[in-house]
CSV table of C-alpha atoms and ligand atoms in Angstrom, one decimal:
chain,number,residue,atom,x,y,z
A,212,MET,CA,67.2,93.0,94.9
A,213,LYS,CA,69.7,90.6,94.5
A,214,ASN,CA,72.7,90.8,97.0
A,215,ILE,CA,76.6,89.5,97.3
A,216,GLN,CA,76.4,85.7,97.7
A,217,PHE,CA,79.1,83.7,99.5
A,218,SER,CA,80.0,80.6,98.5
A,219,ALA,CA,82.5,78.2,100.4
A,220,THR,CA,83.0,75.7,97.3
A,221,SER,CA,84.3,72.7,98.3
A,222,ALA,CA,86.7,75.1,100.8
A,223,VAL,CA,85.1,73.4,103.5
A,224,SER,CA,82.4,71.3,104.4
A,225,HIS,CA,78.8,72.8,105.6
A,226,GLN,CA,79.5,70.3,108.4
A,227,ASP,CA,82.6,72.3,109.0
A,228,LEU,CA,81.3,75.6,108.8
A,229,LEU,CA,78.4,74.9,110.9
A,230,SER,CA,80.4,73.8,114.0
A,231,LEU,CA,82.6,76.7,113.6
A,232,MET,CA,79.1,78.9,113.9
A,233,PRO,CA,79.1,79.2,117.5
A,234,GLN,CA,82.1,80.9,117.7
A,235,VAL,CA,81.8,82.8,115.2
A,236,ARG,CA,77.5,83.9,116.8
A,237,ALA,CA,80.2,84.8,119.3
A,238,ALA,CA,82.7,86.9,118.1
A,239,GLN,CA,79.5,88.5,116.6
A,240,GLN,CA,78.4,89.3,119.6
A,241,THR,CA,81.7,90.6,121.5
A,242,LEU,CA,81.9,93.2,117.9
A,243,VAL,CA,78.0,94.6,118.4
A,244,GLN,CA,77.8,94.7,122.0
A,245,GLY,CA,81.2,96.2,121.8
A,246,SER,CA,82.7,93.9,124.6
A,247,GLY,CA,86.5,93.3,123.0
A,248,GLU,CA,89.5,94.9,122.7
A,249,GLY,CA,89.3,97.6,120.6
A,250,ASN,CA,85.8,98.5,121.6
A,251,ASP,CA,86.7,102.2,121.0
A,252,TYR,CA,86.8,102.0,117.3
A,253,ILE,CA,83.8,99.9,116.5
A,254,GLY,CA,82.2,103.5,114.9
A,255,TRP,CA,82.0,101.8,111.4
A,256,LEU,CA,79.8,99.9,112.2
A,257,THR,CA,76.6,102.7,111.6
A,258,LEU,CA,78.6,104.1,110.0
A,259,PRO,CA,76.5,103.6,106.8
A,260,ASP,CA,73.3,105.3,109.2
A,261,ASP,CA,75.0,108.3,111.2
A,262,ILE,CA,76.9,109.4,107.8
A,263,GLN,CA,73.3,109.7,106.0
A,264,CYS,CA,73.5,113.5,107.6
A,265,GLN,CA,76.3,114.2,105.8
A,266,ILE,CA,76.0,113.2,102.4
A,267,GLN,CA,74.5,116.9,101.0
A,268,ASP,CA,77.4,118.3,102.5
A,269,ILE,CA,79.8,116.3,101.1
A,270,GLN,CA,77.9,116.6,97.1
A,271,ALA,CA,77.8,119.8,97.5
A,272,THR,CA,82.1,120.6,98.4
A,273,ALA,CA,82.5,117.9,95.8
A,274,ALA,CA,80.4,119.7,93.4
A,275,LEU,CA,82.1,123.1,94.0
A,276,LEU,CA,85.6,121.5,93.5
A,277,ARG,CA,84.6,120.2,90.7
A,278,GLU,CA,83.2,123.5,89.2
A,279,ARG,CA,86.9,124.9,90.2
A,280,CYS,CA,89.2,122.3,89.4
A,281,GLU,CA,90.6,120.6,86.7
A,282,ILE,CA,92.5,118.2,88.8
A,283,ILE,CA,91.7,117.2,92.8
A,284,VAL,CA,94.5,115.8,94.8
A,285,CYS,CA,93.5,113.3,97.1
A,286,ILE,CA,96.7,113.8,99.5
A,287,GLY,CA,96.6,110.9,102.4
A,288,ILE,CA,98.1,107.1,102.9
A,289,GLY,CA,96.7,104.0,104.8
A,290,GLY,CA,93.4,104.4,105.5
A,291,SER,CA,92.9,107.8,104.9
A,292,TYR,CA,93.8,106.8,100.5
A,293,LEU,CA,93.4,103.5,100.0
A,294,GLY,CA,89.1,102.9,100.4
A,295,ALA,CA,88.5,106.3,98.1
A,296,LYS,CA,91.5,105.1,95.2
A,297,ALA,CA,90.3,101.4,95.4
A,298,VAL,CA,86.4,102.2,95.1
A,299,ASN,CA,87.6,105.0,92.1
A,300,GLU,CA,89.6,102.9,89.9
A,301,ALA,CA,86.6,100.4,90.3
A,302,LEU,CA,83.8,102.5,88.7
A,303,LEU,CA,86.0,104.6,86.9
A,304,PRO,CA,86.5,104.2,83.2
A,305,PHE,CA,89.9,102.9,81.9
A,306,PHE,CA,91.9,105.0,80.0
A,307,GLY,CA,90.2,108.4,81.3
A,308,ALA,CA,92.9,110.4,80.9
A,309,TYR,CA,92.7,109.9,77.4
A,310,HIS,CA,88.7,111.1,77.6
A,311,GLN,CA,90.1,113.7,79.1
A,312,GLN,CA,87.6,113.0,81.9
A,313,GLN,CA,87.1,115.9,84.4
A,314,PRO,CA,88.5,116.7,86.7
A,315,ALA,CA,91.2,114.5,87.2
A,316,ILE,CA,91.7,112.5,91.1
A,317,ILE,CA,95.3,112.1,91.4
A,318,TYR,CA,97.0,110.8,94.5
A,319,ALA,CA,99.7,112.2,96.5
A,320,GLY,CA,101.1,111.8,100.1
A,321,GLN,CA,100.8,107.6,99.9
A,322,ASN,CA,104.6,108.0,99.4
A,323,ILE,CA,108.0,109.7,99.6
A,324,SER,CA,109.2,109.3,96.4
A,325,GLU,CA,111.4,112.7,94.9
A,326,ASP,CA,110.2,111.7,91.6
A,327,TYR,CA,106.7,111.4,92.2
A,328,LEU,CA,106.2,114.5,93.9
A,329,TYR,CA,108.8,116.7,91.3
A,330,GLU,CA,106.4,115.2,88.2
A,331,LEU,CA,103.4,115.8,89.8
A,332,GLN,CA,104.4,119.4,90.5
A,333,GLN,CA,105.1,119.4,86.9
A,334,LEU,CA,101.9,118.4,86.1
A,335,LEU,CA,100.2,120.3,88.4
A,336,THR,CA,102.1,123.8,86.8
A,337,HIS,CA,100.0,123.7,83.8
A,338,HIS,CA,95.8,122.9,85.2
A,339,SER,CA,94.6,124.3,88.0
A,340,PHE,CA,93.6,121.8,90.7
A,341,GLY,CA,92.8,121.8,94.5
A,342,ILE,CA,93.5,119.7,96.9
A,343,ILE,CA,91.9,117.2,99.6
A,344,CYS,CA,94.0,116.7,102.6
A,345,ILE,CA,92.5,113.8,104.8
A,346,SER,CA,95.2,112.7,107.6
A,347,LYS,CA,93.6,111.4,111.3
A,348,SER,CA,95.9,112.3,112.9
A,349,GLY,CA,97.5,115.0,111.1
A,350,THR,CA,100.5,114.9,111.9
A,351,THR,CA,101.9,111.3,109.6
A,352,THR,CA,105.3,112.1,107.7
A,353,GLU,CA,104.2,111.7,104.0
A,354,PRO,CA,100.7,113.5,104.1
A,355,ALA,CA,102.2,116.3,105.8
A,356,LEU,CA,105.8,116.2,103.5
A,357,ALA,CA,103.3,116.4,99.7
A,358,PHE,CA,101.0,119.1,101.5
A,359,ARG,CA,102.9,121.2,102.3
A,360,LEU,CA,105.0,120.6,99.4
A,361,LEU,CA,101.8,120.7,97.3
A,362,LYS,CA,99.8,123.4,99.9
A,363,SER,CA,102.5,126.2,98.6
A,364,GLN,CA,102.8,125.8,95.3
A,365,LEU,CA,98.8,125.7,94.6
A,366,GLU,CA,99.7,129.5,97.1
A,367,GLN,CA,101.8,130.5,94.9
A,368,GLN,CA,99.8,129.6,90.8
A,369,ILE,CA,96.7,131.6,92.4
A,370,GLY,CA,97.1,133.5,95.9
A,371,GLU,CA,96.8,132.1,99.3
A,372,SER,CA,93.2,133.0,99.1
A,373,ALA,CA,91.7,131.5,96.3
A,374,ALA,CA,93.7,129.1,97.4
A,375,ARG,CA,91.6,128.8,100.5
A,376,GLU,CA,88.1,128.2,98.1
A,377,ARG,CA,89.8,124.4,97.0
A,378,ILE,CA,91.6,123.1,99.9
A,379,VAL,CA,89.6,120.8,102.2
A,380,CYS,CA,90.8,119.2,105.1
A,381,ILE,CA,89.1,115.9,106.3
A,382,THR,CA,91.4,115.0,109.9
A,383,ASP,CA,90.5,114.6,113.6
A,384,ALA,CA,87.3,117.5,115.2
A,385,GLN,CA,89.9,118.7,117.6
A,386,ARG,CA,93.4,117.4,117.8
A,387,GLY,CA,96.8,117.4,115.6
A,388,ALA,CA,98.7,119.9,112.7
A,389,LEU,CA,96.1,119.5,110.3
A,390,ARG,CA,93.0,121.2,112.5
A,391,THR,CA,95.0,123.3,113.4
A,392,LEU,CA,96.5,124.9,110.7
A,393,ALA,CA,92.4,124.2,108.5
A,394,THR,CA,91.1,125.8,111.7
A,395,GLN,CA,93.7,128.8,111.2
A,396,GLN,CA,93.6,129.3,107.4
A,397,GLY,CA,89.5,128.4,107.5
A,398,TYR,CA,89.4,126.0,105.4
A,399,LYS,CA,86.9,123.5,104.4
A,400,THR,CA,87.0,120.4,106.8
A,401,PHE,CA,84.9,117.0,107.1
A,402,VAL,CA,85.9,115.3,111.1
A,403,ILE,CA,87.0,111.7,111.0
A,404,GLU,CA,84.8,110.5,114.6
A,405,ASP,CA,87.3,109.1,117.5
A,406,ASN,CA,85.8,105.5,116.9
A,407,VAL,CA,86.7,105.4,113.0
A,408,GLY,CA,89.2,103.5,112.4
A,409,GLY,CA,91.5,104.6,109.3
A,410,ARG,CA,91.3,101.5,107.7
A,411,PHE,CA,87.2,101.3,108.6
A,412,SER,CA,86.4,105.2,107.4
A,413,VAL,CA,86.1,104.8,103.6
A,414,LEU,CA,82.2,105.5,104.3
A,415,SER,CA,83.0,108.2,106.8
A,416,PRO,CA,83.7,111.7,104.3
A,417,VAL,CA,87.5,110.1,104.0
A,418,GLY,CA,85.6,108.4,101.0
A,419,LEU,CA,83.1,109.3,100.5
A,420,LEU,CA,84.7,113.0,99.4
A,421,PRO,CA,87.6,112.0,96.5
A,422,ILE,CA,84.3,108.9,95.3
A,423,ALA,CA,81.6,112.2,95.0
A,424,CYS,CA,84.5,114.6,93.2
A,425,ALA,CA,85.0,111.1,90.7
A,426,GLY,CA,81.5,111.8,89.9
A,427,LEU,CA,80.3,108.8,91.5
A,428,ASP,CA,76.6,108.1,93.3
A,429,ILE,CA,78.4,108.0,96.5
A,430,GLN,CA,74.8,107.5,98.6
A,431,ALA,CA,74.6,104.5,96.1
A,432,LEU,CA,77.7,103.2,98.1
A,433,VAL,CA,76.3,103.8,101.3
A,434,ASP,CA,72.9,102.4,100.1
A,435,GLY,CA,74.8,99.4,99.2
A,436,ALA,CA,76.4,99.2,102.7
A,437,ARG,CA,73.6,99.5,104.7
A,438,GLU,CA,71.7,96.9,102.8
A,439,MET,CA,74.6,94.6,104.2
A,440,LYS,CA,74.4,96.1,107.7
A,441,ASN,CA,70.9,94.9,107.6
A,442,LEU,CA,71.5,91.6,106.7
A,443,CYS,CA,74.4,90.9,109.4
A,444,TYR,CA,72.5,92.7,112.2
A,445,ASN,CA,69.4,90.7,110.6
A,446,GLN,CA,70.4,87.4,109.3
A,447,ASN,CA,71.5,84.7,111.2
A,448,VAL,CA,75.0,83.9,110.9
A,449,GLU,CA,74.8,80.8,109.1
A,450,GLU,CA,73.7,83.0,106.4
A,451,HIS,CA,74.7,85.9,106.5
A,452,PRO,CA,77.6,86.9,104.0
A,453,ALA,CA,80.4,88.4,106.0
A,454,ALA,CA,79.7,85.5,109.2
A,455,GLN,CA,80.0,82.2,106.1
A,456,TYR,CA,83.3,84.4,105.0
A,457,ALA,CA,84.8,84.7,108.5
A,458,ALA,CA,83.8,81.2,109.2
A,459,ALA,CA,85.6,79.7,105.9
A,460,ARG,CA,88.7,81.5,106.3
A,461,THR,CA,88.6,80.9,109.5
A,462,ILE,CA,88.7,77.0,109.3
A,463,LEU,CA,91.1,76.8,106.6
A,464,TYR,CA,93.7,78.9,108.4
A,465,ARG,CA,93.5,76.5,111.8
A,466,SER,CA,94.0,74.0,108.7
A,467,GLY,CA,97.3,75.2,108.1
A,468,LYS,CA,96.4,78.0,105.0
A,469,THR,CA,98.1,81.0,106.3
A,470,VAL,CA,98.7,82.8,103.2
A,471,GLU,CA,95.0,84.3,101.4
A,472,LEU,CA,95.1,85.6,97.8
A,473,LEU,CA,92.0,88.1,96.4
A,474,ALA,CA,92.0,86.7,93.2
A,475,ASN,CA,90.3,89.0,90.4
A,476,PHE,CA,89.7,88.6,87.2
A,477,HIS,CA,88.7,92.1,86.2
A,478,PRO,CA,91.5,94.6,86.2
A,479,LYS,CA,89.4,97.1,87.9
A,480,MET,CA,89.4,95.5,91.2
A,481,HIS,CA,92.8,95.8,91.8
A,482,TYR,CA,92.5,98.9,94.4
A,483,ILE,CA,89.7,96.8,96.1
A,484,SER,CA,92.5,93.9,96.5
A,485,GLU,CA,94.6,96.5,98.4
A,486,TRP,CA,92.2,98.3,100.3
A,487,TRP,CA,91.3,94.4,101.8
A,488,LYS,CA,95.5,94.1,101.9
A,489,GLN,CA,95.3,96.7,104.5
A,490,LEU,CA,92.0,96.0,106.5
A,491,PHE,CA,92.9,92.3,107.1
A,492,GLY,CA,96.6,92.8,107.1
A,493,GLU,CA,96.6,95.6,110.1
A,494,SER,CA,94.1,94.3,111.8
A,495,GLU,CA,95.0,90.9,111.9
A,496,GLY,CA,98.4,90.6,111.6
A,497,LYS,CA,99.3,90.3,116.0
A,498,GLY,CA,101.3,88.3,118.2
A,499,HIS,CA,102.7,87.0,115.5
A,500,HIS,CA,99.3,85.3,114.0
A,501,GLY,CA,97.4,85.9,111.3
A,502,ILE,CA,96.0,85.2,107.7
A,503,PHE,CA,99.1,87.1,105.4
A,504,PRO,CA,96.8,89.0,102.7
A,505,ALA,CA,98.2,88.7,99.1
A,506,SER,CA,96.5,89.8,95.7
A,507,VAL,CA,96.7,88.5,92.6
A,508,ASP,CA,95.2,90.3,89.2
A,509,PHE,CA,93.8,87.1,87.2
A,510,THR,CA,94.4,85.7,84.0
A,511,THR,CA,96.6,88.1,84.3
A,512,ASP,CA,98.9,87.5,86.8
A,513,LEU,CA,98.1,83.1,85.9
A,514,HIS,CA,100.6,83.3,83.5
A,515,SER,CA,103.4,84.8,86.8
A,516,MET,CA,101.6,83.6,89.5
A,517,GLY,CA,100.1,80.6,88.4
A,518,GLN,CA,102.6,77.9,88.7
A,519,TYR,CA,103.5,79.1,92.2
A,520,ILE,CA,99.6,78.8,93.3
A,521,GLN,CA,99.2,76.1,91.1
A,522,ASP,CA,102.3,74.0,92.7
A,523,GLY,CA,104.4,75.7,95.3
A,524,GLU,CA,104.5,76.1,98.9
A,525,ARG,CA,100.5,74.5,100.3
A,526,ILE,CA,99.8,77.7,102.1
A,527,LEU,CA,97.3,79.1,99.9
A,528,MET,CA,94.1,79.6,100.4
A,529,GLU,CA,92.3,81.6,97.6
A,530,THR,CA,89.3,84.2,97.4
A,531,VAL,CA,87.7,84.8,94.0
A,532,LEU,CA,85.9,88.3,93.9
A,533,SER,CA,83.6,87.3,90.5
A,534,ILE,CA,81.7,90.0,88.5
A,535,GLU,CA,78.2,88.1,87.6
A,536,GLN,CA,77.0,90.9,84.7
A,537,PRO,CA,80.3,93.4,83.0
A,538,ASN,CA,79.1,96.7,82.5
A,539,HIS,CA,79.5,96.3,78.7
A,540,SER,CA,79.4,93.7,76.3
A,541,VAL,CA,82.1,93.0,73.1
A,542,ILE,CA,80.8,90.0,71.1
A,543,PHE,CA,83.6,87.7,69.5
A,544,PRO,CA,84.1,88.1,65.7
A,545,HIS,CA,84.7,85.6,63.4
A,546,ASP,CA,87.6,85.3,61.3
A,547,GLU,CA,87.5,83.7,57.8
A,548,GLN,CA,91.0,82.6,57.9
A,549,ASN,CA,90.9,81.4,61.6
A,550,LEU,CA,94.6,81.5,61.7
A,551,ASP,CA,94.4,81.8,65.3
A,552,GLY,CA,92.2,79.0,66.3
A,553,LEU,CA,89.8,80.8,67.5
A,554,ASN,CA,86.2,80.3,65.5
A,555,PHE,CA,84.7,77.8,68.0
A,556,LEU,CA,84.6,81.7,69.7
A,557,SER,CA,82.8,83.1,67.4
A,558,GLY,CA,79.5,85.0,68.5
A,559,LYS,CA,80.7,84.7,72.2
A,560,ARG,CA,80.6,87.4,74.3
A,561,VAL,CA,84.6,88.1,75.6
A,562,ASP,CA,82.9,88.1,79.1
A,563,GLU,CA,82.0,84.6,78.8
A,564,VAL,CA,85.4,83.2,77.7
A,565,ASN,CA,86.5,85.8,81.1
A,566,LYS,CA,83.9,83.6,83.3
A,567,MET,CA,85.3,80.0,81.9
A,568,ALA,CA,88.6,81.3,82.7
A,569,GLU,CA,87.5,82.0,86.0
A,570,LEU,CA,85.9,78.5,86.8
A,571,GLY,CA,88.9,76.7,85.2
A,572,THR,CA,91.4,78.2,87.3
A,573,MET,CA,89.3,77.2,90.7
A,574,LEU,CA,89.0,74.0,90.1
A,575,ALA,CA,92.8,74.0,88.7
A,576,HIS,CA,94.0,75.5,92.2
A,577,VAL,CA,91.5,72.8,93.9
A,578,ASP,CA,93.0,70.3,92.4
A,579,GLY,CA,96.1,71.0,93.2
A,580,GLY,CA,95.4,71.8,96.9
A,581,VAL,CA,94.2,75.8,97.3
A,582,PRO,CA,91.3,75.5,98.4
A,583,ASN,CA,88.5,78.1,97.2
A,584,MET,CA,85.8,80.8,98.3
A,585,LYS,CA,84.0,82.2,95.6
A,586,ILE,CA,82.2,86.2,96.6
A,587,THR,CA,79.9,87.4,93.9
A,588,LEU,CA,79.2,91.0,93.0
A,589,PRO,CA,75.8,90.9,91.1
A,590,GLN,CA,77.3,94.3,89.0
A,591,LEU,CA,80.0,96.0,89.3
A,592,ASN,CA,78.9,99.4,90.5
A,593,GLU,CA,78.2,101.9,93.9
A,594,PHE,CA,75.3,99.4,95.4
A,595,TYR,CA,77.7,96.5,95.2
A,596,LEU,CA,80.9,97.6,96.0
A,597,GLY,CA,79.2,99.4,99.6
A,598,GLU,CA,77.8,96.6,100.3
A,599,LEU,CA,81.6,94.3,99.7
A,600,ILE,CA,82.8,97.2,101.7
A,601,TYR,CA,80.9,96.7,104.4
A,602,MET,CA,80.7,92.5,104.5
A,603,MET,CA,84.6,93.0,104.4
A,604,GLU,CA,85.0,95.5,107.3
A,605,TYR,CA,82.1,92.7,109.7
A,606,ALA,CA,84.0,89.9,108.6
A,607,CYS,CA,87.2,91.6,109.1
A,608,GLY,CA,86.1,92.0,112.9
A,609,LEU,CA,84.5,88.6,113.6
A,610,SER,CA,87.9,87.1,112.1
A,611,GLY,CA,90.0,89.2,114.6
A,612,TYR,CA,87.6,88.0,117.3
A,613,MET,CA,87.9,84.1,116.8
A,614,LEU,CA,92.0,85.4,115.8
A,615,GLY,CA,91.9,86.2,119.9
A,616,ILE,CA,93.1,89.6,119.1
A,617,ASN,CA,91.9,93.4,119.5
A,618,PRO,CA,91.5,93.9,115.4
A,619,PHE,CA,91.4,97.4,115.9
A,620,ASN,CA,94.7,98.5,116.9
A,621,GLN,CA,97.8,99.1,114.7
A,622,PRO,CA,101.3,99.3,117.3
A,623,GLY,CA,103.0,97.3,114.1
A,624,VAL,CA,103.1,100.5,112.2
A,625,GLU,CA,105.0,102.4,114.9
A,626,ALA,CA,108.2,100.4,114.4
A,627,TYR,CA,109.5,101.7,110.9
A,628,LYS,CA,108.2,105.4,111.8
A,629,ARG,CA,110.4,105.2,115.1
A,630,ASN,CA,114.2,104.4,112.7
A,631,MET,CA,112.9,107.1,110.2
A,632,PHE,CA,112.8,109.6,112.4
A,633,ALA,CA,115.9,109.1,114.7
A,634,LEU,CA,117.5,108.5,111.6
A,635,LEU,CA,116.2,111.8,110.1
A,636,ASN,CA,117.1,113.9,113.9
A,637,LYS,CA,113.4,115.0,114.5
A,638,PRO,CA,113.5,116.6,117.8
A,639,GLY,CA,112.8,114.7,120.9
A,640,TYR,CA,114.3,111.8,119.1
A,641,GLU,CA,118.0,112.3,120.6
A,642,ALA,CA,118.4,109.0,122.2
A,643,GLU,CA,117.2,107.0,119.5
A,644,SER,CA,119.1,108.4,117.4
A,645,ALA,CA,122.4,107.7,119.3
A,646,ALA,CA,121.4,104.6,120.0
A,647,ILE,CA,120.3,103.8,115.9
A,648,GLN,CA,123.5,105.1,114.9
A,649,ALA,CA,125.4,103.3,116.7
A,650,ARG,CA,123.9,99.7,115.8
A,651,LEU,CA,124.6,101.0,112.2
A,652,LYS,CA,128.0,101.0,112.5
A,653,LYS,CA,128.3,98.3,114.2
B,42,PA5,O1,93.9,102.5,109.5
B,42,PA5,C1,95.5,103.2,109.9
B,42,PA5,O2,95.1,103.5,111.4
B,42,PA5,C2,96.8,103.8,109.1
B,42,PA5,O3,96.5,103.1,107.9
B,42,PA5,C3,96.3,105.3,109.0
B,42,PA5,O4,94.8,105.3,108.3
B,42,PA5,C4,97.4,105.6,108.2
B,42,PA5,O5,99.1,105.7,109.1
B,42,PA5,C5,96.8,107.0,108.1
B,42,PA5,O6,97.3,108.1,109.0
B,42,PA5,P1,96.7,109.1,109.3
B,42,PA5,O7,94.9,109.2,108.5
B,42,PA5,O8,96.4,109.2,110.6
B,42,PA5,O9,97.2,109.9,108.9
C-alpha cells in the first residue's frame, strides 16, 4: 500500500539532509523517550493506539446526534476546533448546503463577532439543532460565550430535558467550568486527557466526534495515523517522511528562510493549512525564534500572492501539498470554434492541467529563489489525512526540539486575554484594569 511521500526536491541537497540526521535522531530520542521540555504533553504520540477503545462510543454518540439534528454546532476555538474543521472541509462535498446535506456541521465559538452569532441564532431558529461544546480548559471566553447563547436558545426551542439529549461536552476530566456544568446537567461527555495539548488533539474525541458527526470514517482516519506512527517509530530517521520534512525545513530556516508557505492546489485543503499554521506557529514561535507559517491556495492565490512569492523578499520556503489522484474525473471538451484557443487541452483531464500548473509553479519558484518541498498524498481520503496529521505533529515535535524550544506550551497566547479582561473589568483584574486605562489615557 502507498503512503504519504516527502520529497525535498531541489530545496536541500541529499548531503545536507544526511548531515543533519544526527540532530534529527537526537530530537527524536528526546521526543519518544519523553526527556525534553513539555514532556507532560506528549500523549498525542500514542493517540492512534490509545483512542481505539473510544471509537465505538464516539461513533454511537455521533449517530444519535445525526439522527436528532438537522444542524450540529461545534463550539470551540484553536486546537479545539481547527482539526475537525480541517478534516471535514477536506472530505465533505463542495456545495454541501445546496445538496441539503444532513446534518450540516456549523462552527461557533471561534470568534466574538456579534453579527456571526446573530445570524447563526437566526438560522438555528428554523432548525432542530444540537451542540458539541469543546474546551479543554473549560474557561475559554469565545466558546463559553457562544455556548451560553446557544444552550439557552436550544432550551427555549425544545425544553431543558430534550436539550440535554442534544448537548455533548468535550473537556477536562475534572477541572473547569464546562466539566462542572456538564456534571450538573448530566450531559454526555468525552475527556481531553491532560497530556494532550489542544493543537495535538485532533485524533482525540475533540476532532473525532465532529468528524464522525459529519458522516466521515474516523476509523480510517485513526488507521492512517497509526500507519504513520508505525513508520515514525520503526523506520530509520533518514527514511520516514516526518523526519525528512523536519530536517529539510530546519536546514532552510538556518539558511535564512524564515517563512514557510504551505501551498495546495485543491481548495478543500484550505483548512488543513489553517490547522497546520496553528500547529507549527503555536509550537515554534518562541523566544523570538521560529519559522512563520503561512499558507496559500493555488492556483487562486497565484493571481494575488504570486508576484510576491516569485519576486518579493527572499525569506520564503514553500511546501506543496500535492494530491496524486483526484476523487472525480472531468474531461475537458472539444469546441468547434476554439475561440478561447484551448482545444490543445481537449480530451485531457482537468487534473492534468492542475498538475502542470503545480509543477510549473514549483519550478518557477525554485528559479525565483523559493526552495520547494513536496508532500504527496496518494488520494484525498480519511486514511491519508490521518497519515498527514500524524506526520505533521511528529515533524513539529522534532522541529521544535531542533530549534531548542519547548514545542508543547503556548505562553504567548495569554497576553491578549489579560488585556481583554482588564479592559472588560473582569473581577480579579482590578490592578490590570487601572494600569491599562492609565496607559490608554497617555
Ligand atoms: O492549542 C491550544 O492549546 C489552543 O489553541 C487551545 O486549543 C485553544 O486556546 C482553546 O482552548 P480550550 O480548549 O481550553 O478552550
